[in-house]
């Protein structure tokens, strides 16, 4: 079967332009509908859903990998301002509780993966790798190296990202205060400081490049987030990310995820879809129960706790948390980052351990 890139390369220019126009139109229409309902992250959800529709229609549209990288870089620098004293105090004062939440989530996902593989719902160790609650791209690559079906692992990982994103956006909408349910106002063409915006992008791109040189995982997001955040923490630099640029970055991330859902992979996985959905929903419910415990243990609001414990999709959860004004973004990013780093450090070893006993 031809890849989307090969299909697109062999098409006349008018057909390529038509397909991209279709993707843009669908993205705008869906984003407008989501936005009108007062849901956060409409500019992520619209392109994401549109990408799935276009990809499953076998239209052969592809997105350059550098576009996704750029989107992550911009989102990373935009949320880097949460690296402040409160971010690090979350680890210092509540470090044990944060560690327990992270380990509990990873343990629950590992158990679900073990059950999927043990009962032979999915072939080999696919269920183990596909159930990992985060670091999707890393787990897909590692799964291929250890003999799992990369297509099904990618399907499970990105389906969970989509369900978590949609569920988080829906839950966030429930916290809209009475009388404030109107569609949020966007200022895409508000005045900007060109010099500050340019400096922000330069710092973000250099931070991503340095992170890549250091071979850090998810360098495009974590580089600007950590290095950019530390520069901001020192007070040496301030950032400005225009809403238009941020919206474009959300769209690039949404399209990249949505366009991964090729029709043949969906058909291949359809027979196992009920079991996969059951595993994802079980993990969501477990994470929700952890959120309730955090509410009582730390006396924080339920939405902040829910977004902090949502299983996977670090950049997507960051977008939704940033769009929800009542959320403690610092706390959400602290727990999400802790779990992401834990998975990168120990996820492959845990998956191998569980797979060996499946």
XYZ file of C-alpha atoms in Angstrom, residues 59-220:
162
model
C -7.385 11.007 0.407
C -3.642 10.620 0.888
C -2.843 13.942 2.596
C 0.437 14.159 4.465
C 1.936 16.728 6.807
C 5.655 17.393 6.922
C 7.196 16.205 10.197
C 8.783 19.633 10.725
C 5.299 21.148 10.971
C 4.534 18.955 13.989
C 7.928 19.831 15.467
C 7.225 23.544 15.068
C 3.822 23.145 16.716
C 5.367 21.413 19.711
C 8.087 24.069 19.975
C 5.535 26.891 20.132
C 3.291 25.087 22.631
C 6.326 24.201 24.753
C 7.510 27.804 25.019
C 3.962 29.063 25.598
C 3.498 26.917 28.726
C 7.096 27.312 29.924
C 6.033 30.237 32.108
C 4.641 27.717 34.602
C 8.228 26.902 35.590
C 8.228 29.034 38.693
C 8.618 28.556 42.406
C 5.181 26.942 42.661
C 6.119 24.338 40.019
C 9.144 23.109 41.960
C 7.418 23.421 45.321
C 4.812 20.947 44.033
C 7.593 18.360 43.963
C 9.159 19.531 47.216
C 6.031 19.738 49.348
C 3.924 17.022 47.701
C 6.651 14.892 46.139
C 5.540 11.646 47.771
C 1.929 12.115 46.685
C 2.976 13.035 43.130
C 5.159 9.918 42.978
C 2.309 7.736 44.237
C -0.071 9.130 41.592
C 2.487 8.558 38.811
C 3.349 5.017 39.919
C -0.313 4.087 40.441
C -1.233 5.241 36.912
C 1.664 3.346 35.327
C 0.848 0.230 37.376
C -2.816 0.314 36.331
C -1.938 0.730 32.651
C 0.590 -2.098 32.868
C -2.050 -4.383 34.400
C -4.495 -3.547 31.583
C -1.804 -4.205 28.990
C -0.948 -7.512 30.633
C -4.618 -8.565 30.558
C -4.973 -7.654 26.863
C -1.912 -9.705 25.987
C -2.569 -12.562 28.419
C -6.093 -13.093 27.094
C -4.789 -12.830 23.515
C -7.167 -10.028 22.652
C -4.179 -8.439 20.928
C -1.254 -10.293 19.354
C 1.977 -10.759 21.277
C 2.991 -7.880 23.519
C 1.021 -5.239 21.586
C -1.399 -4.610 24.446
C 1.444 -3.921 26.886
C 3.070 -1.245 24.724
C -0.221 0.214 23.571
C -1.521 0.691 27.117
C 1.375 2.841 28.325
C -0.170 6.137 29.601
C 1.994 8.609 27.717
C 5.119 9.064 25.572
C 3.139 7.712 22.621
C 5.750 8.147 19.892
C 8.489 6.621 22.060
C 6.357 3.592 22.913
C 5.433 3.030 19.264
C 9.101 2.979 18.265
C 10.117 0.771 21.191
C 7.257 -1.636 20.452
C 8.545 -2.212 16.925
C 11.998 -3.000 18.260
C 10.558 -5.671 20.565
C 8.344 -7.428 18.031
C 4.938 -5.886 18.794
C 2.579 -4.767 16.028
C 3.470 -1.096 15.607
C 0.232 -0.353 13.757
C -1.951 -1.535 16.618
C 0.284 0.104 19.209
C 0.028 3.414 17.333
C -3.739 2.939 17.039
C -4.114 2.341 20.781
C -1.799 5.172 21.763
C -3.316 7.850 19.529
C -6.885 6.692 20.107
C -6.268 7.137 23.826
C -4.775 10.601 23.195
C -7.923 11.573 21.272
C -10.322 10.166 23.888
C -8.365 11.782 26.727
C -8.305 15.105 24.851
C -12.033 15.072 24.095
C -12.920 13.885 27.617
C -10.700 16.534 29.213
C -12.232 19.247 27.025
C -15.736 18.074 27.957
C -14.966 17.934 31.671
C -13.366 21.382 31.461
C -16.561 22.746 29.894
C -18.551 21.616 32.948
C -16.613 24.095 35.090
C -17.829 27.128 33.139
C -19.445 29.521 35.595
C -23.142 30.363 35.120
C -23.675 33.048 32.517
C -20.238 32.434 31.024
C -21.142 29.687 28.600
C -20.872 31.917 25.525
C -18.152 31.125 23.031
C -14.778 32.456 24.163
C -13.485 35.579 22.433
C -10.283 35.189 20.434
C -7.926 38.011 19.574
C -6.060 36.570 16.609
C -5.118 39.961 15.204
C -4.341 41.807 18.403
C -1.265 44.092 18.325
C 2.012 42.308 19.024
C 5.579 43.284 19.843
C 7.457 41.934 16.846
C 10.841 41.989 18.562
C 9.587 40.055 21.602
C 7.797 37.497 19.438
C 10.916 36.996 17.307
C 13.073 36.589 20.429
C 10.574 34.078 21.821
C 10.754 31.953 18.667
C 14.551 32.134 18.528
C 14.865 31.016 22.160
C 12.324 28.220 21.608
C 14.050 26.893 18.488
C 17.503 27.028 20.071
C 16.189 25.276 23.193
C 14.657 22.524 21.033
C 17.928 22.153 19.106
C 19.989 21.920 22.299
C 17.588 19.337 23.720
C 17.957 17.319 20.515
C 21.762 17.500 20.735
C 21.512 16.223 24.312
C 19.332 13.393 22.964
C 16.476 14.306 25.267
C 13.209 12.569 24.393
C 10.378 14.740 23.082
C 13.019 17.428 22.553
C 10.728 19.692 20.515
